[in-house]
Coordinates of C-alpha atoms and ligand atoms in Angstrom, one line a residue:
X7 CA 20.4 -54.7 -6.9
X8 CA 23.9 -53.9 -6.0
X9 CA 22.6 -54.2 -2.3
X10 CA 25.5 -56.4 -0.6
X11 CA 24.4 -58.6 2.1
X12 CA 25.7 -60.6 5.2
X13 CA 28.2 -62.3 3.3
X14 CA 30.2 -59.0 2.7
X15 CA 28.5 -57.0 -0.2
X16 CA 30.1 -56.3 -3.6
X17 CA 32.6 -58.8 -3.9
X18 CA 35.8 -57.4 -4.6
X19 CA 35.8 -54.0 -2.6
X20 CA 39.0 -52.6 -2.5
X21 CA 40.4 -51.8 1.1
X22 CA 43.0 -49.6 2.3
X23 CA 46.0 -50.9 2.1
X24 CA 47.6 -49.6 5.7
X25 CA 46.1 -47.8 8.3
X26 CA 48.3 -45.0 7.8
X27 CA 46.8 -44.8 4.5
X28 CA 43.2 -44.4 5.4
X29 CA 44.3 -41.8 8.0
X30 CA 45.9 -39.6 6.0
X31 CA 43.7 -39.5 3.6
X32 CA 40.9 -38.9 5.3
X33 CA 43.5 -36.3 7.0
X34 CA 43.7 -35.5 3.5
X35 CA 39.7 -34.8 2.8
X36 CA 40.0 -32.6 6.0
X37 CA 42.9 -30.4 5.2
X38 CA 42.2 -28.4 2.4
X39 CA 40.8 -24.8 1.0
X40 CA 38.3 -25.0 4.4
X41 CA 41.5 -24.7 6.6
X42 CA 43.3 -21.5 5.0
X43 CA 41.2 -19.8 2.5
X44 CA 37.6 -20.3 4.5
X45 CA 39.3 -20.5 8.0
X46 CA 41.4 -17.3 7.8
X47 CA 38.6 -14.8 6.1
X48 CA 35.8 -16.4 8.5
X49 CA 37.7 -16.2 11.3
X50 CA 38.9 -12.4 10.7
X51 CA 34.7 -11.7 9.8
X52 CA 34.3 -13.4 13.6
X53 CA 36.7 -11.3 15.2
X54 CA 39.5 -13.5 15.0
X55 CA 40.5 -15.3 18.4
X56 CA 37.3 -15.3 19.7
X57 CA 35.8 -16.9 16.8
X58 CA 38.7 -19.6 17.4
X59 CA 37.5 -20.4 20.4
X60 CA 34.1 -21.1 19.4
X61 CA 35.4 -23.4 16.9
X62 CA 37.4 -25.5 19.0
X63 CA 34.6 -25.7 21.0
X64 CA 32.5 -26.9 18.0
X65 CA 35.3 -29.1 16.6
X66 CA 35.2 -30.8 20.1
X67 CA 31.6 -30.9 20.9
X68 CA 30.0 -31.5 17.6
X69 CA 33.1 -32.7 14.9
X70 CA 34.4 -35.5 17.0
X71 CA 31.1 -37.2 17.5
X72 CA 29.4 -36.8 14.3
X73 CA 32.9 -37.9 12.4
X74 CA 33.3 -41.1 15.0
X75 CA 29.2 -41.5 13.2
X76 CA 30.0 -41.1 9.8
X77 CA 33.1 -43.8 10.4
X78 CA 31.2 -46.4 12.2
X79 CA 28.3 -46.5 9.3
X80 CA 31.0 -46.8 6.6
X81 CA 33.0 -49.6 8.5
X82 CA 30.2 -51.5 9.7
X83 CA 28.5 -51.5 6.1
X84 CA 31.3 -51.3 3.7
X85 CA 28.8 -49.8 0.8
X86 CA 28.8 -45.9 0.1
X87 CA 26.7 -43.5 1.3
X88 CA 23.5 -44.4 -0.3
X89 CA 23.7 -48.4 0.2
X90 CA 24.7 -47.4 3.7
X91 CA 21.5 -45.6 5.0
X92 CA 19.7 -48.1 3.3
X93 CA 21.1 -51.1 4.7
X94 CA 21.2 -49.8 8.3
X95 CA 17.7 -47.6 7.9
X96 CA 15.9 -48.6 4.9
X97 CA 14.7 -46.9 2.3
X98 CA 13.5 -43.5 3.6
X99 CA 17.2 -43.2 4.7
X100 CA 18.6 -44.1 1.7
X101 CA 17.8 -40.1 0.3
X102 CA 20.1 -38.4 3.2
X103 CA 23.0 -41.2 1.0
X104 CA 21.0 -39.1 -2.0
X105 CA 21.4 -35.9 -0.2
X106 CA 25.1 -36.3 0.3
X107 CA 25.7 -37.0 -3.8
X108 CA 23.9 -33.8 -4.5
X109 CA 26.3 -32.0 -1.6
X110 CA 29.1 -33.6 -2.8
X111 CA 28.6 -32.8 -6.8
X112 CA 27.7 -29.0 -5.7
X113 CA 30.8 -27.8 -3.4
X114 CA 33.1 -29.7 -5.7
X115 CA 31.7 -27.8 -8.6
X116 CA 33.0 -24.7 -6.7
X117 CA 35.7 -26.0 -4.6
X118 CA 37.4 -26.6 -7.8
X119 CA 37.4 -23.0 -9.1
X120 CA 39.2 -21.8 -6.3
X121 CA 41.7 -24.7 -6.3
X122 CA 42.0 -23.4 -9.6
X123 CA 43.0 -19.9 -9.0
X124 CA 45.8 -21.2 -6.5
X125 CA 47.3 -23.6 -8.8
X126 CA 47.2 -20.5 -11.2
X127 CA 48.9 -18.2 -8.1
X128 CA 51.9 -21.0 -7.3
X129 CA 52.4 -21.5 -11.2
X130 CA 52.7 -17.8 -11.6
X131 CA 55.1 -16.6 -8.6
X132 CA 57.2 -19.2 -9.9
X133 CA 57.3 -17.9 -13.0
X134 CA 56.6 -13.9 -12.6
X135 CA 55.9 -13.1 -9.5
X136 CA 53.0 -11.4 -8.3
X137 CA 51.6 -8.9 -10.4
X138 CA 51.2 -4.8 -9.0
X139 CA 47.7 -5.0 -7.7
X140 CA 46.5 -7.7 -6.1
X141 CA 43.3 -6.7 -5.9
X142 CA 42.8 -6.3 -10.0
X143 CA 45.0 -9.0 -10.3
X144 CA 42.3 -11.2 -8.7
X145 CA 39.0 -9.5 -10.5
X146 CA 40.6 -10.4 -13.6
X147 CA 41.6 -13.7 -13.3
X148 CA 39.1 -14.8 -10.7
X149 CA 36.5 -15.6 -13.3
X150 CA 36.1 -16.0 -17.2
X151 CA 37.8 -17.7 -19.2
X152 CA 40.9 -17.9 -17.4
X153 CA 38.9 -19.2 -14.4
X154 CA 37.5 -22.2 -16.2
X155 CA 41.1 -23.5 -18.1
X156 CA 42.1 -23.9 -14.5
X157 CA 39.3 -25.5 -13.2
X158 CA 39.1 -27.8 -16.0
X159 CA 42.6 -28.7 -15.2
X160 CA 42.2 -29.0 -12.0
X161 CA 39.2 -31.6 -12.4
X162 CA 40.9 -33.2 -14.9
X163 CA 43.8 -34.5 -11.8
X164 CA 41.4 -35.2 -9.6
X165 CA 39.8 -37.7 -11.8
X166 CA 42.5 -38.9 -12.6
X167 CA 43.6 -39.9 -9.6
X168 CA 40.1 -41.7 -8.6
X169 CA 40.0 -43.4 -11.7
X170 CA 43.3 -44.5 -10.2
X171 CA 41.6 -46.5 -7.4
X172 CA 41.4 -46.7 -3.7
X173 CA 44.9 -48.3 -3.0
X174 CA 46.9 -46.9 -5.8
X175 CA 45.4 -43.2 -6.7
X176 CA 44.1 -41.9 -3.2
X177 CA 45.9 -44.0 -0.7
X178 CA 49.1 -43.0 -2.5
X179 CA 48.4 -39.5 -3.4
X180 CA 48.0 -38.7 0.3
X181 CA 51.0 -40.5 1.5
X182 CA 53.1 -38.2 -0.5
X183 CA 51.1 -34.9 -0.3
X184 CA 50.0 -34.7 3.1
X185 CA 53.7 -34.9 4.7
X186 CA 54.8 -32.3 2.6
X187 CA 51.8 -30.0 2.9
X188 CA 52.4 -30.1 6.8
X189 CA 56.1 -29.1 6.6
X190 CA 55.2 -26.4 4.1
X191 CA 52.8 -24.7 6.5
X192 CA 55.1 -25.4 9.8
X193 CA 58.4 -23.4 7.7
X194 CA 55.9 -20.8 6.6
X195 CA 54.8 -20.2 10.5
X196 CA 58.4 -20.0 11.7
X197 CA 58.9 -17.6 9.0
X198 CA 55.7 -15.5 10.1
X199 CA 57.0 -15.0 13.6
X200 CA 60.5 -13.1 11.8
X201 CA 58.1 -10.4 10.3
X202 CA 58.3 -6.7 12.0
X203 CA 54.8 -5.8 13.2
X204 CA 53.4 -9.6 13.6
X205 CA 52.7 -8.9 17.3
X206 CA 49.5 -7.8 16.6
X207 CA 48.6 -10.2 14.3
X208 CA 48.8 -12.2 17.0
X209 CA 46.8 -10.7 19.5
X210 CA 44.1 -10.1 17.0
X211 CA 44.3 -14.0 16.2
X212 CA 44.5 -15.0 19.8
X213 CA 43.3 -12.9 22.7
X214 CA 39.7 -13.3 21.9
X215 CA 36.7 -10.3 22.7
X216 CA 34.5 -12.0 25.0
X217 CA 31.6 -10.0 23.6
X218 CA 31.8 -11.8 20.4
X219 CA 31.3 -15.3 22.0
X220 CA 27.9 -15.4 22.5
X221 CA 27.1 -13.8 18.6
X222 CA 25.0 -15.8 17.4
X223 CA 26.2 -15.4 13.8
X224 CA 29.8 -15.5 15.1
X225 CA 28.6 -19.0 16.3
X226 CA 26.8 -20.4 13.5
X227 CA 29.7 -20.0 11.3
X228 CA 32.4 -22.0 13.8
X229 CA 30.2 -24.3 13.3
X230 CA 29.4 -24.8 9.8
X231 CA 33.3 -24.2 9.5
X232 CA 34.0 -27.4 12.0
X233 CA 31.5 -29.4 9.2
X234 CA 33.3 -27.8 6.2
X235 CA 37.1 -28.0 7.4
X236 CA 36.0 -31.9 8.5
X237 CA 34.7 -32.8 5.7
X238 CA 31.5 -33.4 8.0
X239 CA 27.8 -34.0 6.8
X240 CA 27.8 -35.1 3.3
X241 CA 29.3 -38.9 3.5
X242 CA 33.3 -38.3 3.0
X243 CA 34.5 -39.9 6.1
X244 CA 31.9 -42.2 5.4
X245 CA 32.7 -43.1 2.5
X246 CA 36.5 -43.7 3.6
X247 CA 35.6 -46.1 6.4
X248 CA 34.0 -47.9 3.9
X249 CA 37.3 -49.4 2.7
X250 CA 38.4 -50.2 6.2
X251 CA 38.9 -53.2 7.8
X252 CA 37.1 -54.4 10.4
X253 CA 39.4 -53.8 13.6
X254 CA 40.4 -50.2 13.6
X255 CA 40.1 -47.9 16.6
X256 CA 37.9 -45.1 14.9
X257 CA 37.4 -43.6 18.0
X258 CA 41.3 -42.7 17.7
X259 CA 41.5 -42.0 14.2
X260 CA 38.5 -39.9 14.7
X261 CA 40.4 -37.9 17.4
X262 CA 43.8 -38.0 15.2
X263 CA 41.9 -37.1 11.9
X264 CA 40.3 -33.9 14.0
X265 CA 43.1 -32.8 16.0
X266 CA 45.5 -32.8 12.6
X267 CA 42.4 -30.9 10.6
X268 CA 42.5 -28.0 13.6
X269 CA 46.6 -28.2 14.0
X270 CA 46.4 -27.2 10.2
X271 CA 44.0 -24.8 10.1
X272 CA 45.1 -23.2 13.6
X273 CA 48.9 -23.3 11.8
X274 CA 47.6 -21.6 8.4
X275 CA 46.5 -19.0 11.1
X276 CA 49.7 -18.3 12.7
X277 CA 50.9 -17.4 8.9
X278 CA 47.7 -15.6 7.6
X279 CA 47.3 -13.2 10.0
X280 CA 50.9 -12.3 11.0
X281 CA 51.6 -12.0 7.7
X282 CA 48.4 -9.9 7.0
X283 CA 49.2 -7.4 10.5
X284 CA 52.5 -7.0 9.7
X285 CA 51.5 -5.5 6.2
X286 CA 48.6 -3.9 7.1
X287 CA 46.6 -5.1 4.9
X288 CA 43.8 -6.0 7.7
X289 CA 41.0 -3.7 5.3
X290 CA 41.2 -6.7 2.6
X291 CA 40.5 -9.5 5.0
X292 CA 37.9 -7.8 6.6
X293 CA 35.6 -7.9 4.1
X294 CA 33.3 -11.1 3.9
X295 CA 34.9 -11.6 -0.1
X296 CA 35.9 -15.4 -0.8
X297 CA 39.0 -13.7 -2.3
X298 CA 40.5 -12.5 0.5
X299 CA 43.8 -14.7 0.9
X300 CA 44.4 -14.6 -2.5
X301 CA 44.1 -10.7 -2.4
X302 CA 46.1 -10.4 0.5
X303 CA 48.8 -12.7 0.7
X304 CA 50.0 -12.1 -2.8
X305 CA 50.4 -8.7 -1.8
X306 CA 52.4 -9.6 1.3
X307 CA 54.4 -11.9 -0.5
X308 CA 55.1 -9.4 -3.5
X309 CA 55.8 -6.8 -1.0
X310 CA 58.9 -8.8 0.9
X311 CA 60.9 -9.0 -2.4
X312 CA 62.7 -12.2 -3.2
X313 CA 62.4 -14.1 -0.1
X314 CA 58.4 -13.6 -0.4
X315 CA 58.4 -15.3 -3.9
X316 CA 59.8 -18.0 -2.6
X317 CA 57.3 -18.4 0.2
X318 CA 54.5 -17.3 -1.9
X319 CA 55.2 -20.5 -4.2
X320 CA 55.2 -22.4 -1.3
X321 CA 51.8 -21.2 0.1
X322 CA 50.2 -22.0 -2.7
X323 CA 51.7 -25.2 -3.2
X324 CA 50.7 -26.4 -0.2
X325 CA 47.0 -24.9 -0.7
X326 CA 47.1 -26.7 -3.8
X327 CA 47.9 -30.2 -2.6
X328 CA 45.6 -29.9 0.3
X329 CA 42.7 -29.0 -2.4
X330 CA 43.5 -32.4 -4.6
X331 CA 43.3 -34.4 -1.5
X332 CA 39.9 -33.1 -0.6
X333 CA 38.5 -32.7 -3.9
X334 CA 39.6 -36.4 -4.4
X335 CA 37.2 -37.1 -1.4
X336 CA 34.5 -34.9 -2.6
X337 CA 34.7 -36.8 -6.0
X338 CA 35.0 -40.1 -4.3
X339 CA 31.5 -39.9 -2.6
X340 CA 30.1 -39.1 -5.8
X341 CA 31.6 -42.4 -7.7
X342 CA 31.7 -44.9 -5.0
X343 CA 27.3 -44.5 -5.3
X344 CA 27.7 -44.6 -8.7
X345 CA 29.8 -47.9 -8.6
X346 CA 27.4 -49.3 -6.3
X347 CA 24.1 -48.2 -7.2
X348 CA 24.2 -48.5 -10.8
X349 CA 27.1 -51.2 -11.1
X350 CA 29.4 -48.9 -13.5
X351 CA 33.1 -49.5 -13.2
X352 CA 35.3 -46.6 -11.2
X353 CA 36.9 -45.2 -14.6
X354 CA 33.2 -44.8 -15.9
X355 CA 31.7 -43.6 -13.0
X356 CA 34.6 -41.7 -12.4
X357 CA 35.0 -39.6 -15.6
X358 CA 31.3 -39.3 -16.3
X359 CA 30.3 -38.0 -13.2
X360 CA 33.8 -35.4 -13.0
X361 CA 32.4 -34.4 -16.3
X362 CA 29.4 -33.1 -15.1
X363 CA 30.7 -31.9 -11.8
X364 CA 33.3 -30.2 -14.0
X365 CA 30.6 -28.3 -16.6
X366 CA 28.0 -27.2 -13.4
X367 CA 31.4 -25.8 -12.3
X368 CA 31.6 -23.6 -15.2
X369 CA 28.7 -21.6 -13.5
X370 CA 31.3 -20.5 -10.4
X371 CA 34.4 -20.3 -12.3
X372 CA 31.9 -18.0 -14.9
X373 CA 30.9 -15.3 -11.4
X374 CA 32.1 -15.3 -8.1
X375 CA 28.7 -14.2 -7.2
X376 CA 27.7 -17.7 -8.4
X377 CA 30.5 -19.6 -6.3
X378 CA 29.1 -17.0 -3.5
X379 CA 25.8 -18.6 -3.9
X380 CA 26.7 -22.1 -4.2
X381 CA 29.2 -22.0 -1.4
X382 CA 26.2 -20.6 1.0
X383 CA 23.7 -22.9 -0.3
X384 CA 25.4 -26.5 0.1
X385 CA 28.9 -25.5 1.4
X386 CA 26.8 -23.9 4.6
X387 CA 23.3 -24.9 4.8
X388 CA 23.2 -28.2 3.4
X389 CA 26.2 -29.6 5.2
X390 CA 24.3 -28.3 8.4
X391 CA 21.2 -30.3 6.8
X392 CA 23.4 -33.4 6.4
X393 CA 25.0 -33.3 9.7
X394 CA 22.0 -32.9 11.4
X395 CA 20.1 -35.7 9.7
X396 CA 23.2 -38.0 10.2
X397 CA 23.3 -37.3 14.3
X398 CA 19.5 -37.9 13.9
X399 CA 20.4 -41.3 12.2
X400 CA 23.2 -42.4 14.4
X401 CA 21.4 -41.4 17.4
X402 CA 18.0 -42.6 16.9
X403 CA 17.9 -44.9 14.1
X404 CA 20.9 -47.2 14.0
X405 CA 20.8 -50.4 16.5
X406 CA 23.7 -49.9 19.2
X407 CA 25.9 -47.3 17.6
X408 CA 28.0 -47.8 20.5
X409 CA 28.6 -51.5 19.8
X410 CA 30.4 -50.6 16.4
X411 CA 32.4 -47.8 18.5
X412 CA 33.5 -50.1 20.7
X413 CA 34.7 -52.6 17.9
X414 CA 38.5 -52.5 18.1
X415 CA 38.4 -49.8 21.0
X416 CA 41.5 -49.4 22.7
X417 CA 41.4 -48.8 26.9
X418 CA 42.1 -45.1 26.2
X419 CA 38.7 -44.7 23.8
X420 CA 36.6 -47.2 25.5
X421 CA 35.6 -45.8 28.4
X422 CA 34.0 -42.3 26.4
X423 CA 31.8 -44.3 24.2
X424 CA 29.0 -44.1 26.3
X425 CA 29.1 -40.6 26.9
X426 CA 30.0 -40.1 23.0
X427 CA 26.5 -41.9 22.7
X428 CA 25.1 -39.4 24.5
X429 CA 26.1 -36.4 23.0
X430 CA 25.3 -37.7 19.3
X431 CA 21.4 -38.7 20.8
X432 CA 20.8 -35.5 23.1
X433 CA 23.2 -32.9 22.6
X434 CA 23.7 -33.0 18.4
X435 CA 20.6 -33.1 16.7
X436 CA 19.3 -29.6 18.8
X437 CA 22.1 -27.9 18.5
X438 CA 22.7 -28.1 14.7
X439 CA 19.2 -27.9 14.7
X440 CA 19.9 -24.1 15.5
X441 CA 22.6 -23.9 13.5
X442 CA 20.5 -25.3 10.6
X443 CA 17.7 -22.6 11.3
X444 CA 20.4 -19.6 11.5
X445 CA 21.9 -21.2 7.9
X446 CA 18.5 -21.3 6.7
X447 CA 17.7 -17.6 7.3
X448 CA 21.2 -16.4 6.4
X449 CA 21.0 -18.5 2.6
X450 CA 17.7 -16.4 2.2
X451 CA 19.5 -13.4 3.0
X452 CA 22.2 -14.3 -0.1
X453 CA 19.7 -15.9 -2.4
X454 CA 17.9 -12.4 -2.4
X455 CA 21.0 -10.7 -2.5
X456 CA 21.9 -12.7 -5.5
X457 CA 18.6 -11.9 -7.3
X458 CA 18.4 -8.9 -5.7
X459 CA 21.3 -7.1 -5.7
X460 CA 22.6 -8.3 -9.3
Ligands
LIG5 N1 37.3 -30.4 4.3 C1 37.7 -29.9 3.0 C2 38.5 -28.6 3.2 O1 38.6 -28.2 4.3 C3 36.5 -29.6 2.2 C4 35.5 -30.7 2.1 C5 34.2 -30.6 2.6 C6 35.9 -32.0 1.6 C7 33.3 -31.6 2.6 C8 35.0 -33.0 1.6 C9 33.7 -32.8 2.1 O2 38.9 -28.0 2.3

């Protein structure tokens, strides 16, 4: 019912107001918990610079396509993720829109815990500093009921701010917070380099093992870390573009939006793993623990005296506003079908679904074994599922993908569409096939372990 057609769908869709606005935050919806918490401990379990090679490689090869796909559905539709599919694909399509809900209600259920424990980690080393042991320090207050007050709170802004609207809440919230998250970051780098010892953070970061390039594992996870830290393969950019007006370059902004998501995560690097070297604290990022960075780094910080409390807050301020602006994404997918499948307004669609997201979260804010799970289950698989399907769609399925890339092209973008078209048809849908069967295997491995293992 709420299928818009030719004469511009649901009446009064709200747009972006600038194009700076939809840039950043869709910069915004990239740059979050993926590019410092997930980057740093999944690039020290894959050996550091040799794992960031593969990535830029994947970011590159597979990011810049598929998120130049999930913009020109949005744009050329302007409906969400379900109505998209449907529109352009019909209704077998319309469950990969389905698909992406589910994705999106799941890693926000999670992704919200551990924005928790980092609003928890700036509000206390502005208050106390960071406690003697990092690691207990993290068992206890990584899960229970300390975990969930913070999660609550934390969903609680980031409905807020959708309920807000397009223009107003996210438009505006990214504006203000991106800027200052990428100043944050840049001081905390040029701070990094002063430490004694952070030479070999360095190497280990970049001088890569050429051994560990052709790991299969080692390449699997750049790639489902390129989905992840691009908010790739569950309808976020997607959904964006869907407030855009017709005459963009996305080919740009799909470069720009990329290129700032790495320049982040690479940056968050170039503190993480100075910092960690020059502490010696390698042993607690080596493990495969999604506590890692908040293990370490306290420790680092607490260990530098004054100058690392101040820095410490900092870290985890930034980490902070880069987790609103992506949960705020996550959320978004999931309202913006709500709004247009069911015909709810945002503030009910907003707050009702939040809810929900908000109570399945207690599960991983309960066990970190739980946000373990859920994290492998749709934070790796099924954003390799999605990605897959949407190369599939964009490839085979749409009419003239190109057309739409070419819409507002400039000369500089133009003349790669073809071969863009290309890649997402031949290159795409087998190699994230593999990736997809390596995911598939490696959730088995957890899910046992879960059940398993206790
Ligand atoms: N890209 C976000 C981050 O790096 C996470 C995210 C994933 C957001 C998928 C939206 C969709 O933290």
């Amino acid at each position: 019912m709420a299928m818009g057609s030719g004469s511009g769908g649901t009446p009064a869709r709200e747009l972006f107001g600038s194009k700076w606005g939809f840039v950043l935050a869709a910069v915004g919806s990239a740059v979050g918990l993926g590019n410092m918490w997930r980057f740093s401990y999944v690039a020290a379990e894959g050996g550091g610079a040799a794992f960031v090679l593969l990535y830029i490689i994947m970011v590159i090869l597979l990011g810049i396509p598929l998120m130049l796909s999930e913009l020109v559905v949005g744009r050329k539709t302007h409906l969400s993720p379900i109505g998209a599919l449907r529109e352009l694909g019909g209704r077998g399509w319309s469950y990969l829109g389905m698909l992406f809900v589910l994705v999106g209600f799941l890693i926000l259920s999670y992704y919200s815990v551990i924005a928790g424990w980092t609003m928890r980690f700036a509000v206390e080393s502005a208050m106390t500093g960071f406690p003697g042991d990092p690691g207990d320090h993290f068992s206890e207050i990584a899960a229970g009921p300390a975990a969930i007050g913070w999660h609550l709170f934390f969903m609680a802004l980031t409905i807020g701010i959708v309920m807000i609207g397009v223009q107003k809440g996210i438009e505006r919230a990214a504006m203000l917070l991106m800027p200052t998250l990428f100043l944050i970051v840049v001081g905390l780098a040029f701070w990094a380099a002063t430490l004694d010892g952070s030479g070999a953070g360095y190497a280990y970061y970049l001088t890569p093992q050429l051994s560990e390039l052709m790991n299969p594992d080692v390449i699997r996870s750049a790639a489902s870390q390129a989905f992840f830290s691009l908010s790739l393969g569950m309808g976020a950019m997607l959904t964006f573009a869907s407030y855009l007006a017709k005459d963009e370059d996305l080919n740009e902004q799909a470069v720009t939006i990329s290129f700032a998501d790495f320049a982040v995560a690479f940056t968050a690097g170039l503190v993480v793993f100075p910092v960690i070297f020059a502490l010696g604290l390698q042993d607690s990022v080596g493990e495969s623990t999604v506590g890692a960075l908040f293990i370490a780094l306290p420790g680092a910080f607490e260990a530098m005296g004054g100058a690392g409390r101040v820095v410490g807050v900092l870290f985890f301020v930034a980490l902070a506003v880069g987790a609103i602006t992506s949960a705020i994404s996550l959320l978004e997918v999931v309202t913006s079908s709500i709004i247009d499948e069911f015909g709810l307004s945002r503030r009910r669609a907003a707050v009702s679904m939040g809810i929900l997201i908000a109570l399945l979260g207690l599960a991983s804010a309960w066990s970190t074994d739980i946000l373990g799970l859920v994290d492998q289950i749709a934070g790796e698989l099924l954003l390799a599922v999605g990605a897959l399907l949407m190369s599939i769609f964009v490839g085979w399925k749409m009419k003239d993908p190109g057309a739409e890339m070419l819409r507002g092209a400039g000369p500089r973008f133009a003349g790669a569409v073809p071969y863009v078209v290309l890649l997402v048809k031949w290159l795409l849908p087998p190699v994230i096939a593999v990736v997809v069967w390596f995911q598939f295997w490696a959730t088995l491995a957890v899910v046992r372990g879960f059940f398993g293992g206790g």
